[in-house]
Amino acid sequence: MAVHIKTAQEIEVMRIAGRLASEVLDYIEPYVVPGVTTGELDELCHRYMVDVQKTIPAPLNYAPPGHSPYPKSICTSVNHQVCHGVPGDKKLKEGDIVNLDITVIYNSYHGDTSRMFYVGEPSIQAKRLCELTYEAMWRGIDEIRPGKRLGDIGHVIQRLAEEAGCSVVREFCGHGIGSKFHEDPQVLHYGRAGTGIELKPGMIFTVEPMINAGKAAIKQLPDGWTVITKDRSLSAQWEHTILVTEEGHEVLTVSSGSPARPVYRF
């Protein structure tokens, strides 16, 4: 596993890219209301990235091996959709939960982040799942500092999710990021403490747990991208991009509208 240690110059550019990605989520929040379509949210975000920020939407036409090019600029995963939901004509309705996943390219470097949004008033179960997943992400982030190992991140996320009666999706994980959308290392959201590569200053990667209210099993829809829970239980995901620093870590994908760190309660 060849993990690229970022230079001071690269880190400074990625700070800007991360903030810009987060600001797209700040911008779109007022539009996430009952009756809006996921396609309309995609169009709004696209215009904001391209016309206002002068950034490039990284998902648009992204085509990893075995996939057709992704047709939109953001991912919109609603309710039982786990990840990579393709925006379209689906109207959001009262009580839905939706993950909006944003990746921008700024000066050839990527900023990657996602948040859960409530459409109106969510159910008690949906709100609990979103809050649990947010806390799980942050507990994973809190493990990040030099000398710790990747397995420490996944271990605390898995333990929290499973103790709460939920399950962690295993087919998708966090990833290194920089001039490439996806780099080494792979950051699993499950595992054993003390295992995996050692964290070193200058590493940058995402932490983005996907947690299901039901079982962990998933399947892909015929569009080749959208992933859903097999049992159609609700799924939630949050994502930040993290820099390993000499003293600990720095969250790069923050902006004025970013949700505050949670008070741990699970």
PDB file of C-alpha atoms in Angstrom, residues 25 82 98-101 112-118 126-138 141 157 189 206-211 235-241 257-260:
ATOM      1  CA  LEU A  25     -23.517  21.730   1.501  1.00  0.00           C
ATOM      2  CA  VAL A  82     -26.831   3.561   1.050  1.00  0.00           C
ATOM      3  CA  VAL A  98     -31.106  12.143   2.410  1.00  0.00           C
ATOM      4  CA  ASN A  99     -27.341  12.078   2.153  1.00  0.00           C
ATOM      5  CA  LEU A 100     -25.774  14.644  -0.166  1.00  0.00           C
ATOM      6  CA  ASP A 101     -22.224  13.695  -1.134  1.00  0.00           C
ATOM      7  CA  ASP A 112     -14.786  15.320  -0.326  1.00  0.00           C
ATOM      8  CA  THR A 113     -17.563  15.470   2.269  1.00  0.00           C
ATOM      9  CA  SER A 114     -21.174  14.471   2.870  1.00  0.00           C
ATOM     10  CA  ARG A 115     -23.983  15.229   5.296  1.00  0.00           C
ATOM     11  CA  MET A 116     -27.362  13.829   6.198  1.00  0.00           C
ATOM     12  CA  PHE A 117     -30.357  16.136   5.827  1.00  0.00           C
ATOM     13  CA  TYR A 118     -33.862  15.829   7.272  1.00  0.00           C
ATOM     14  CA  ALA A 126     -34.445   7.946  11.271  1.00  0.00           C
ATOM     15  CA  LYS A 127     -33.207  10.732  13.542  1.00  0.00           C
ATOM     16  CA  ARG A 128     -31.558   8.232  15.890  1.00  0.00           C
ATOM     17  CA  LEU A 129     -29.785   6.530  12.978  1.00  0.00           C
ATOM     18  CA  CYS A 130     -28.466   9.821  11.598  1.00  0.00           C
ATOM     19  CA  GLU A 131     -27.242  10.949  15.018  1.00  0.00           C
ATOM     20  CA  LEU A 132     -25.648   7.554  15.711  1.00  0.00           C
ATOM     21  CA  THR A 133     -23.803   7.622  12.380  1.00  0.00           C
ATOM     22  CA  TYR A 134     -22.591  11.175  12.979  1.00  0.00           C
ATOM     23  CA  GLU A 135     -21.245  10.204  16.381  1.00  0.00           C
ATOM     24  CA  ALA A 136     -19.626   7.077  14.905  1.00  0.00           C
ATOM     25  CA  MET A 137     -17.794   9.161  12.312  1.00  0.00           C
ATOM     26  CA  TRP A 138     -16.497  11.537  14.974  1.00  0.00           C
ATOM     27  CA  ILE A 141     -11.910  10.772  13.693  1.00  0.00           C
ATOM     28  CA  ILE A 157     -17.118   2.791  14.577  1.00  0.00           C
ATOM     29  CA  HIS A 189     -15.293   1.254   9.095  1.00  0.00           C
ATOM     30  CA  THR A 206     -11.774  10.298   4.376  1.00  0.00           C
ATOM     31  CA  VAL A 207     -13.796   8.786   7.194  1.00  0.00           C
ATOM     32  CA  GLU A 208     -17.311   8.079   5.910  1.00  0.00           C
ATOM     33  CA  PRO A 209     -19.201   5.303   7.718  1.00  0.00           C
ATOM     34  CA  MET A 210     -22.403   3.941   6.200  1.00  0.00           C
ATOM     35  CA  ILE A 211     -24.596   2.483   8.924  1.00  0.00           C
ATOM     36  CA  SER A 235     -29.190   3.835   5.946  1.00  0.00           C
ATOM     37  CA  ALA A 236     -27.158   6.907   6.929  1.00  0.00           C
ATOM     38  CA  GLN A 237     -23.701   8.243   6.105  1.00  0.00           C
ATOM     39  CA  TRP A 238     -21.539  11.217   7.051  1.00  0.00           C
ATOM     40  CA  GLU A 239     -18.121  12.057   5.657  1.00  0.00           C
ATOM     41  CA  HIS A 240     -15.168  14.282   6.444  1.00  0.00           C
ATOM     42  CA  THR A 241     -11.688  14.538   4.927  1.00  0.00           C
ATOM     43  CA  GLY A 257     -22.352  26.033   8.235  1.00  0.00           C
ATOM     44  CA  SER A 258     -20.822  22.724   9.294  1.00  0.00           C
ATOM     45  CA  PRO A 259     -22.728  20.926  12.069  1.00  0.00           C
ATOM     46  CA  ALA A 260     -21.003  21.090  15.434  1.00  0.00           C
TER      47      ALA A 260
END
